[in-house]
Short mmCIF file of C-alpha atoms and ligand atoms in Angstrom, two decimals:
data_model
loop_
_atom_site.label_atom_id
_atom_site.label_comp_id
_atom_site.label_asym_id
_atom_site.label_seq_id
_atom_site.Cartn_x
_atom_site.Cartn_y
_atom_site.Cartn_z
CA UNK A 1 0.00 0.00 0.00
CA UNK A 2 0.69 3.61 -0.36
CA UNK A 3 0.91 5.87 2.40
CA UNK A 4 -0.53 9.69 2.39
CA UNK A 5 3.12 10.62 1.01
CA UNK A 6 2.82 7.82 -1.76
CA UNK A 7 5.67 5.78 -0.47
CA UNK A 8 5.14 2.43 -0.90
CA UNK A 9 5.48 0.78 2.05
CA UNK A 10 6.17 -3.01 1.11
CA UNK A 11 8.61 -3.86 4.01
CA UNK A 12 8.29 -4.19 8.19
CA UNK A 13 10.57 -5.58 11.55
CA UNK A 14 9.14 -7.26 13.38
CA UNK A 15 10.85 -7.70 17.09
CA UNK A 16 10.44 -10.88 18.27
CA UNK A 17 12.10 -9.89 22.09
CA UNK A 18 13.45 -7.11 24.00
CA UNK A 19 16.05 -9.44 25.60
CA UNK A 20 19.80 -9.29 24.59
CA UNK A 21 22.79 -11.52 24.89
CA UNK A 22 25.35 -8.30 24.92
CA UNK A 23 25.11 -5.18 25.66
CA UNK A 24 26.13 -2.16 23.19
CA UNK A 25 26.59 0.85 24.51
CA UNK A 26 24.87 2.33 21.93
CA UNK A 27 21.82 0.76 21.85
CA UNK A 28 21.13 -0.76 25.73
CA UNK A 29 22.27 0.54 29.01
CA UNK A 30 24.21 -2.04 30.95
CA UNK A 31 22.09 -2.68 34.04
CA UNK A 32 18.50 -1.40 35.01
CA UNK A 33 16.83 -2.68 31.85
CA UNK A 34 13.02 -2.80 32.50
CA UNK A 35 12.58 -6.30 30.53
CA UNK A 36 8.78 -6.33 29.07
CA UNK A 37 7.21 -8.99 31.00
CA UNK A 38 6.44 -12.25 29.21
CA UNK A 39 2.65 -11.40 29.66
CA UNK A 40 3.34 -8.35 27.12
CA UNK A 41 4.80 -9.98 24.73
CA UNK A 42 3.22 -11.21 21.08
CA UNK A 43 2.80 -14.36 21.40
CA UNK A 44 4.16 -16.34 18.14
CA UNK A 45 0.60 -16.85 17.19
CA UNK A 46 -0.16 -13.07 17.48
CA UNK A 47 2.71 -12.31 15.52
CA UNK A 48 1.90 -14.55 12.50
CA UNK A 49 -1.80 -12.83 12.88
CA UNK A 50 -0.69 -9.62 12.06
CA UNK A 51 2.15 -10.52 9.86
CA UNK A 52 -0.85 -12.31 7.19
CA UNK A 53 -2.56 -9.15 7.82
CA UNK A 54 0.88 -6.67 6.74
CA UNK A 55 1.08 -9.33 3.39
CA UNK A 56 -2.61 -8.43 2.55
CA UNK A 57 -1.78 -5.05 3.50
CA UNK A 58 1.17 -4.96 0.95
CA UNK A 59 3.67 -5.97 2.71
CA UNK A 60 6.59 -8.15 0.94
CA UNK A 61 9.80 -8.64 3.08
CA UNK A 62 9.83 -9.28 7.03
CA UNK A 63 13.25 -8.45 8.88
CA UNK A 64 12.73 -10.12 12.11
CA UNK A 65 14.68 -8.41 14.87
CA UNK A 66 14.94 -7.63 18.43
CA UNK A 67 16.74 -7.19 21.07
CA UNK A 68 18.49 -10.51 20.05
CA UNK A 69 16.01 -12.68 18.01
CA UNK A 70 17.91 -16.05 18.44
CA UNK A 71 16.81 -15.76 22.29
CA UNK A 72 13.57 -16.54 21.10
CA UNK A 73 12.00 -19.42 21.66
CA UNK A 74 10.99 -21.72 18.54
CA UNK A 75 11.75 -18.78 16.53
CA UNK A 76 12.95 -21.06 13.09
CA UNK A 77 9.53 -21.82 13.21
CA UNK A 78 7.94 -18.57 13.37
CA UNK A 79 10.25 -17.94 10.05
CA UNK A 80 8.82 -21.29 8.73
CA UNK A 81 5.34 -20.44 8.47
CA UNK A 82 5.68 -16.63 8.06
CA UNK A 83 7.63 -17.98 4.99
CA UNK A 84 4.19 -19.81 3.98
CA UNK A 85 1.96 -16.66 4.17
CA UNK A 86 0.95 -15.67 0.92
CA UNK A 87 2.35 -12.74 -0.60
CA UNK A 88 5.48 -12.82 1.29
CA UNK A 89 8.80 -12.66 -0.59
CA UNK A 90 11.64 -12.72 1.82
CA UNK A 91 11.82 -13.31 5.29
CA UNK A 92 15.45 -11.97 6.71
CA UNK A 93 17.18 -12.02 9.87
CA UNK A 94 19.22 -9.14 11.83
CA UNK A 95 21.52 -10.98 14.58
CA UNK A 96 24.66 -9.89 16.68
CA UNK A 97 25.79 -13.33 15.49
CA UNK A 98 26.44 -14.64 18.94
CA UNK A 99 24.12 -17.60 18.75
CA UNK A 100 24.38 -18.12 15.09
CA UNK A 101 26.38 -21.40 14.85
CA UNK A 102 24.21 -23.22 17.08
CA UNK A 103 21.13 -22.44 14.99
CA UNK A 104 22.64 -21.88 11.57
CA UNK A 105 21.12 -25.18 10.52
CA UNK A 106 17.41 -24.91 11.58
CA UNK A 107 17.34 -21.60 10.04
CA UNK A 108 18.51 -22.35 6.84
CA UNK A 109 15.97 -25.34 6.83
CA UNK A 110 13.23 -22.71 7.66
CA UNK A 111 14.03 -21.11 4.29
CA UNK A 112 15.41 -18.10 5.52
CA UNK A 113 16.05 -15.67 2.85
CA UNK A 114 19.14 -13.01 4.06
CA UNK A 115 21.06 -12.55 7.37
CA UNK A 116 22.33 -9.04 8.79
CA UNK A 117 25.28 -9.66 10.98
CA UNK A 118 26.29 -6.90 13.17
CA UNK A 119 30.21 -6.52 13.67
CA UNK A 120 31.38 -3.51 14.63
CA UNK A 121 35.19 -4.81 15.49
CA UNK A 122 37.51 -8.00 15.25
CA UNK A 123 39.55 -6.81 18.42
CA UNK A 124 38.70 -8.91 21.47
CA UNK A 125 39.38 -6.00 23.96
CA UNK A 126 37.28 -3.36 21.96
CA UNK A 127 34.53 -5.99 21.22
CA UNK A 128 33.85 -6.50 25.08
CA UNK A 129 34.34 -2.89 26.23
CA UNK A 130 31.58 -1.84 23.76
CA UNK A 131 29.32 -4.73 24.02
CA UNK A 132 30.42 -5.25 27.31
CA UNK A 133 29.97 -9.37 27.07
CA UNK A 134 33.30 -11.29 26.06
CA UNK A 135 31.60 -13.00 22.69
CA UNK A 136 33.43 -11.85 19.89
CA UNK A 137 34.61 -15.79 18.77
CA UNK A 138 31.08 -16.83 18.93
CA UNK A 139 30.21 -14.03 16.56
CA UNK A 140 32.76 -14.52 14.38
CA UNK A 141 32.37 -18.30 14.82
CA UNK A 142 28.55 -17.64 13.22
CA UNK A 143 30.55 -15.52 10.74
CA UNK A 144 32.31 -18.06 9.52
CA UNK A 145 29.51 -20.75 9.50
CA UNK A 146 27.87 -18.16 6.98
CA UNK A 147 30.80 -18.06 4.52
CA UNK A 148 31.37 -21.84 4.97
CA UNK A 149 27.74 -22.70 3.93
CA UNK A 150 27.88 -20.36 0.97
CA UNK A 151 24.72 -18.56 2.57
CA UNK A 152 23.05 -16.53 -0.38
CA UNK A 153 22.72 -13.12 1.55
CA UNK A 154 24.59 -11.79 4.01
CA UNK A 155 24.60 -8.41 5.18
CA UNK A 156 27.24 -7.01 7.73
CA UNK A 157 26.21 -3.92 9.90
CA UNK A 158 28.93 -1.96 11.07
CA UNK A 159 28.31 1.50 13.33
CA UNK A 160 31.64 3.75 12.47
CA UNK A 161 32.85 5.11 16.18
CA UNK A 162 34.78 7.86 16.26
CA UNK A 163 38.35 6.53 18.42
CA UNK A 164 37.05 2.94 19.16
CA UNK A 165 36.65 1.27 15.60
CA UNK A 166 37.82 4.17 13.46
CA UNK A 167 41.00 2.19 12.64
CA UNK A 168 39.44 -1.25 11.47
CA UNK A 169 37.41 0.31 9.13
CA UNK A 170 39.43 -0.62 5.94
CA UNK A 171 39.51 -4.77 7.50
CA UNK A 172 36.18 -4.28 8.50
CA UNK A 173 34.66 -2.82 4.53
CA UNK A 174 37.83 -5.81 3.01
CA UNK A 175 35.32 -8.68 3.79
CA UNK A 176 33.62 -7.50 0.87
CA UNK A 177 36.62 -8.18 -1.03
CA UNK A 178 37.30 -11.61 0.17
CA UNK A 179 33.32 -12.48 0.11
CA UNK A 180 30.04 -12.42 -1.40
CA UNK A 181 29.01 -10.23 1.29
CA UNK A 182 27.79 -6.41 1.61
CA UNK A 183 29.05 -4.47 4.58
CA UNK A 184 27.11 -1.73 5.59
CA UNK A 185 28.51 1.27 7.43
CA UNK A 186 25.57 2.88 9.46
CA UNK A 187 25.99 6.18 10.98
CA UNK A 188 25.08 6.42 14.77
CA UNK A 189 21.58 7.27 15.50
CA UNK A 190 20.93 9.42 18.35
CA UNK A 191 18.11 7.12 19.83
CA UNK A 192 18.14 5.85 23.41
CA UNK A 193 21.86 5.34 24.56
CA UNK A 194 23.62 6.53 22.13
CA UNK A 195 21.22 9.68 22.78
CA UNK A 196 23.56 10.37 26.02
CA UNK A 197 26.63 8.67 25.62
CA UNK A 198 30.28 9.66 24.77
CA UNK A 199 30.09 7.70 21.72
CA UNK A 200 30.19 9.37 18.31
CA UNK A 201 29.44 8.24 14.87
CA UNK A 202 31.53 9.08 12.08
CA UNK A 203 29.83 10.85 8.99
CA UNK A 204 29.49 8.12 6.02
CA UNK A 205 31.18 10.70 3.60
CA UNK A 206 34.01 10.21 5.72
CA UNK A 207 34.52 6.73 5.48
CA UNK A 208 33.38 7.11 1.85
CA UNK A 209 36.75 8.69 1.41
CA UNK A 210 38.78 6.74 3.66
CA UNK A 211 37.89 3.72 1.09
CA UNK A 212 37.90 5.39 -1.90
CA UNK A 213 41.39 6.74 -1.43
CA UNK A 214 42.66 3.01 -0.28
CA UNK A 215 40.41 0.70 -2.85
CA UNK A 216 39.78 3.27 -5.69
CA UNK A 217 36.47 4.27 -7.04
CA UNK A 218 33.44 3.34 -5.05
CA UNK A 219 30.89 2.49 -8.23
CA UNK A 220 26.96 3.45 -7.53
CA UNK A 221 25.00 0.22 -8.18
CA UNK A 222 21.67 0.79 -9.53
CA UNK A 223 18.95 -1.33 -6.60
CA UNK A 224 16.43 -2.99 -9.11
CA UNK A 225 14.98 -4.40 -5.89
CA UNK A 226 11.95 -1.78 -4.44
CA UNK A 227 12.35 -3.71 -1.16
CA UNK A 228 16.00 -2.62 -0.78
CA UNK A 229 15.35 0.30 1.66
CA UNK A 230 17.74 2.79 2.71
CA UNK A 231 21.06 1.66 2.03
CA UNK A 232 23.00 2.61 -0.93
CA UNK A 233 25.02 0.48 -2.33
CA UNK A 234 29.06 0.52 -4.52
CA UNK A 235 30.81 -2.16 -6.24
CA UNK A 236 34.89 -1.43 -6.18
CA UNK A 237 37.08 -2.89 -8.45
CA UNK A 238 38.70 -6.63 -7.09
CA UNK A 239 35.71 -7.10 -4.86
CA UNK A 240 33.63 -9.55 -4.65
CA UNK A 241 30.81 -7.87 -2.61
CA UNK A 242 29.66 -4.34 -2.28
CA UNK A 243 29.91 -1.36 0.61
CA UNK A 244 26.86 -0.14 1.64
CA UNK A 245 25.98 3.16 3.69
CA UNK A 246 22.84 3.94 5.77
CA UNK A 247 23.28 7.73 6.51
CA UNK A 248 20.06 8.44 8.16
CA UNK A 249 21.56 12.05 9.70
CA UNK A 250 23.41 13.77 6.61
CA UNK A 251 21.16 12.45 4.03
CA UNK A 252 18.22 11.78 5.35
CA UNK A 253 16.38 8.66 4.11
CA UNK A 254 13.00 9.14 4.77
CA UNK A 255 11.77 10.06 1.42
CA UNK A 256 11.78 6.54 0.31
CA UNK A 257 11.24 5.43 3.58
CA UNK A 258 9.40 2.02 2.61
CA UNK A 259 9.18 0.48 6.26
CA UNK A 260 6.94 -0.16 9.55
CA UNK A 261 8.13 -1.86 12.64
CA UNK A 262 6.55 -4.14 15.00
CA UNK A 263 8.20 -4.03 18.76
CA UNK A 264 7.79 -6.98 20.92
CA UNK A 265 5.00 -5.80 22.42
CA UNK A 266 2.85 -5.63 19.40
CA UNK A 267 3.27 -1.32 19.03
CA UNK A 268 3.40 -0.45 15.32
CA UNK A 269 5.55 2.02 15.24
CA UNK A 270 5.28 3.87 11.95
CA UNK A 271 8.94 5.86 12.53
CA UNK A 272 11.68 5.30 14.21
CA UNK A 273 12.49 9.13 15.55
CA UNK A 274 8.48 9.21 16.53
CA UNK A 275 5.62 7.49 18.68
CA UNK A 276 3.52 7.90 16.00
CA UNK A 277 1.96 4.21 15.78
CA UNK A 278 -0.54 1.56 17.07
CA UNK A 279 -1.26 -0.16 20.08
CA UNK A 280 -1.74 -3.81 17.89
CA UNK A 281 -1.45 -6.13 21.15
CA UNK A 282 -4.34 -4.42 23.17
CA UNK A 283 -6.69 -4.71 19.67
CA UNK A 284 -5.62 -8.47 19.29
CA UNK A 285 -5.87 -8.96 23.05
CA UNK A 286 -9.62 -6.99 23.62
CA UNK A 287 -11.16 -9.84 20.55
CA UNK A 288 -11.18 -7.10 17.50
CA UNK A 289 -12.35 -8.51 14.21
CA UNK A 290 -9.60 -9.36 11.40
CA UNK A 291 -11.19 -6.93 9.55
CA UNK A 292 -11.11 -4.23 11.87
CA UNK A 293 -7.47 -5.24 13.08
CA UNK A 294 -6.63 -4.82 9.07
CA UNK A 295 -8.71 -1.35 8.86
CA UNK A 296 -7.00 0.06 11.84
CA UNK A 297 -3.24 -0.87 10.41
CA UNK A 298 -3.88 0.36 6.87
CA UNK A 299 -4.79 3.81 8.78
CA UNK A 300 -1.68 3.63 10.76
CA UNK A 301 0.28 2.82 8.12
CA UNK A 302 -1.31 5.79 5.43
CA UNK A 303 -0.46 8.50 8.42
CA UNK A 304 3.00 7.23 8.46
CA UNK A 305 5.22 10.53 9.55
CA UNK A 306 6.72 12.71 6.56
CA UNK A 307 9.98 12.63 8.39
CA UNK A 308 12.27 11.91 11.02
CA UNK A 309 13.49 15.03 13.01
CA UNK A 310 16.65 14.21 14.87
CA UNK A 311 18.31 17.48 13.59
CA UNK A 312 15.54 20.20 13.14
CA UNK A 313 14.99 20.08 16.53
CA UNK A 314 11.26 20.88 15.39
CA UNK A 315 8.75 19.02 17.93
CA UNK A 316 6.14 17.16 16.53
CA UNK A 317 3.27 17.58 18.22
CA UNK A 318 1.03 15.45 16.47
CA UNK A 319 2.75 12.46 17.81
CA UNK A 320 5.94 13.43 20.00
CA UNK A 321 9.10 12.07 20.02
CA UNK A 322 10.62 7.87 19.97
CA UNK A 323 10.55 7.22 23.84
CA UNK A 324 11.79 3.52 23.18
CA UNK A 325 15.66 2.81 23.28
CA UNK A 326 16.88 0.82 19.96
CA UNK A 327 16.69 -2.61 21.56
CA UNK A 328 13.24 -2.07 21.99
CA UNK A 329 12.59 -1.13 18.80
CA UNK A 330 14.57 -3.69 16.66
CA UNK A 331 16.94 -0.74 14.56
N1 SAM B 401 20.59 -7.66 18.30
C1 SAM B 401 20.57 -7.65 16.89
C2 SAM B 401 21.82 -7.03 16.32
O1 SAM B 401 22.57 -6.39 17.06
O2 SAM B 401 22.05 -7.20 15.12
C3 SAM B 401 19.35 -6.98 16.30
C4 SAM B 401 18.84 -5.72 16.96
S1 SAM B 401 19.96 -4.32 16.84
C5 SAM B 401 19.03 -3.08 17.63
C6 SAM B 401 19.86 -3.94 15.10
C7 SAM B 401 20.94 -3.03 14.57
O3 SAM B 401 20.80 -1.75 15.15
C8 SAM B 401 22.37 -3.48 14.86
O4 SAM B 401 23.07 -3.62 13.64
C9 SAM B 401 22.95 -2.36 15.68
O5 SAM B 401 24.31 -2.15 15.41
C10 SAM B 401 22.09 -1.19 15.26
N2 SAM B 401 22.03 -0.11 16.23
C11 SAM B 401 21.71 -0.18 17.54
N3 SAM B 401 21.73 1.05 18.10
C12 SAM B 401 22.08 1.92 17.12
C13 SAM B 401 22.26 3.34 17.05
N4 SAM B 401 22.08 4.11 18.10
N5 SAM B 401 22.60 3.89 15.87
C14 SAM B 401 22.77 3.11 14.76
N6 SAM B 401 22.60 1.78 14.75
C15 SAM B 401 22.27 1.18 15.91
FE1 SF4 B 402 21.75 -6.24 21.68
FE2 SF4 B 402 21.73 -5.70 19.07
FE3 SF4 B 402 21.36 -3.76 20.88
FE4 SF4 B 402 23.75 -4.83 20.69
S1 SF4 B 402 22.71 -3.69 19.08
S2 SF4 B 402 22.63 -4.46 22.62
S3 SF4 B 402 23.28 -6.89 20.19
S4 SF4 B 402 20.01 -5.44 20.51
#
């Protein structure tokens, strides 16, 4: 469907928990996280309910998120039969890779269509100071299980910080030489933690020029895929994948913004700086029609915000600012 901007909107996360195996200090604090009681969350049934409803709705591809979706119970499953629903095209995964291994194989079985790996370093001591958990082998262990099993799309997320990563960014964007994989460099978002934190992003044209001027010519490939979103994407020369860039503050994306999210406890959240959205859990939970359910979502959906407004500063009083942190919301 089109929304009252004519985007098409063809794509939504979906945030299976709120739980996490690490903790990045850009994203969740380290202690005094309010988990979302059990209770609250969509139940795997509730989540396939309104995913049939987003296909009929228009929706093609489902990223399932979280927190860290491989805490969630049975969750190959959910990707199994979300995979069956009619109308859907891809069903992808966004992981911090920690888990990975173990459930590489039930995945893959499930049909899975693309995994986003998030690796923001390959030193041990930066890894655990940021993420402040001592994983990195297990993440590069599910790495490594990717590239071994030839799996068809991977997708590494990498967050550019300014004096922690800044000089692993050339081995970090090289494992699109080596692979069949596209690294992504996304700039910081000022959302929850990283809101208050020392941490500081490091502008994409920057590290657009930091590889140019060691791998030559970044070349613009042309997306024939609608459901790509945001990123854009470069071959270089002696690579075998592409660099990608998600530069939601200096260019800002949300013209062809083609995305919902659903957060673990069934809020559709219609943009990420915003609370503009839908309580879906307490309309599936109070016995609304399908019907109604579906009218109420293609609503939401068509008074998706124009914009996100992390640097105007304007105030949007129609629906006030994001008050979730980014583990709540999936990224
Ligand atoms: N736990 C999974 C993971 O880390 O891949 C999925 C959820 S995580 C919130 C999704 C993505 O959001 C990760 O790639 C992470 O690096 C990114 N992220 C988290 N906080 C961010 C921030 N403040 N700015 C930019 N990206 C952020
Ligand atoms: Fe967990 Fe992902 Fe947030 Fe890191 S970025 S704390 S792995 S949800």
């Amino acid at each position: 469907m089109t929304d009252q901007f004519g985007r098409e909107i063809n794509y939504a996360r979906i945030s299976v928990t709120d739980r996490c195996n690490l903790r990045c200090r850009y994203c969740m604090p380290e202690c005094g996280v309010k988990k979302i009681p059990h209770a609250q969350i969509l139940t795997l049934e509730e989540i396939l309910r309104v995913a049939e409803i987003f296909s009929r709705l228009g929706i093609k591809k489902i990223r399932i998120t979280g927190g860290e979706p491989l805490l969630r119970k049975n969750l190959p499953t959910l990707i199994e039969k979300i995979k069956n629903i009619s109308g859907i095209e891809q069903v992808t995964l966004t992981t911090n890779g920690v888990l990975l291994k173990n459930f590489y194989n039930e995945l893959a079985a499930a049909g899975l269509d693309g995994i986003n790996l998030s690796l923001d370093t390959f030193d041990e001591k930066i890894f655990s100071n940021l993420t402040r958990r001592k994983f990195l082998s297990k993440v590069l262990g599910g790495l490594q299980t990717l590239l071994d099993e030839n799996f068809k799309n991977i997708k590494i997320n990498c967050v550019p910080l300014r004096g922690v990563n800044e000089e692993e960014i050339l081995e970090l964007a090289a494992l699109a030489k080596n692979n069949f994989v596209k690294v992504r460099f996304i700039e910081l978002m000022p959302i929850g933690c990283a809101k208050n934190s020392e941490l500081k992003g490091i502008p994409a044209a920057e590290i657009f020029s930091l590889l140019k001027n060691n791998f030559g010519e970044l070349i613009p490939v042309r997306e024939k895929n609608s459901l790509q979103g945001p990123a854009q994407y470069f071959s270089v020369k002696n690579f075998k994948g592409q660099i990608g860039f998600i530069d939601a503050l200096e260019h800002k994306f949300c013209a062809n913004c083609n995305r919902v999210r659903l957060t673990a406890e069934g809020f559709l959240k219609t943009c990420l700086s915003l609370d503009a959205g839908l309580d879906i859990r307490n309309l599936l939970r109070s016995g609304v029609s399908g019907n109604e359910l579906s009218e109420k979502i293609r609503e939401t959906i068509y008074r998706k915000p124009r914009e996100h407004q992390w640097q105007s500063g304007i105030r949007n009083w129609e629906f006030g600012i994001n008050r979730r942190q980014m583990y709540q919301i999936g990224g």
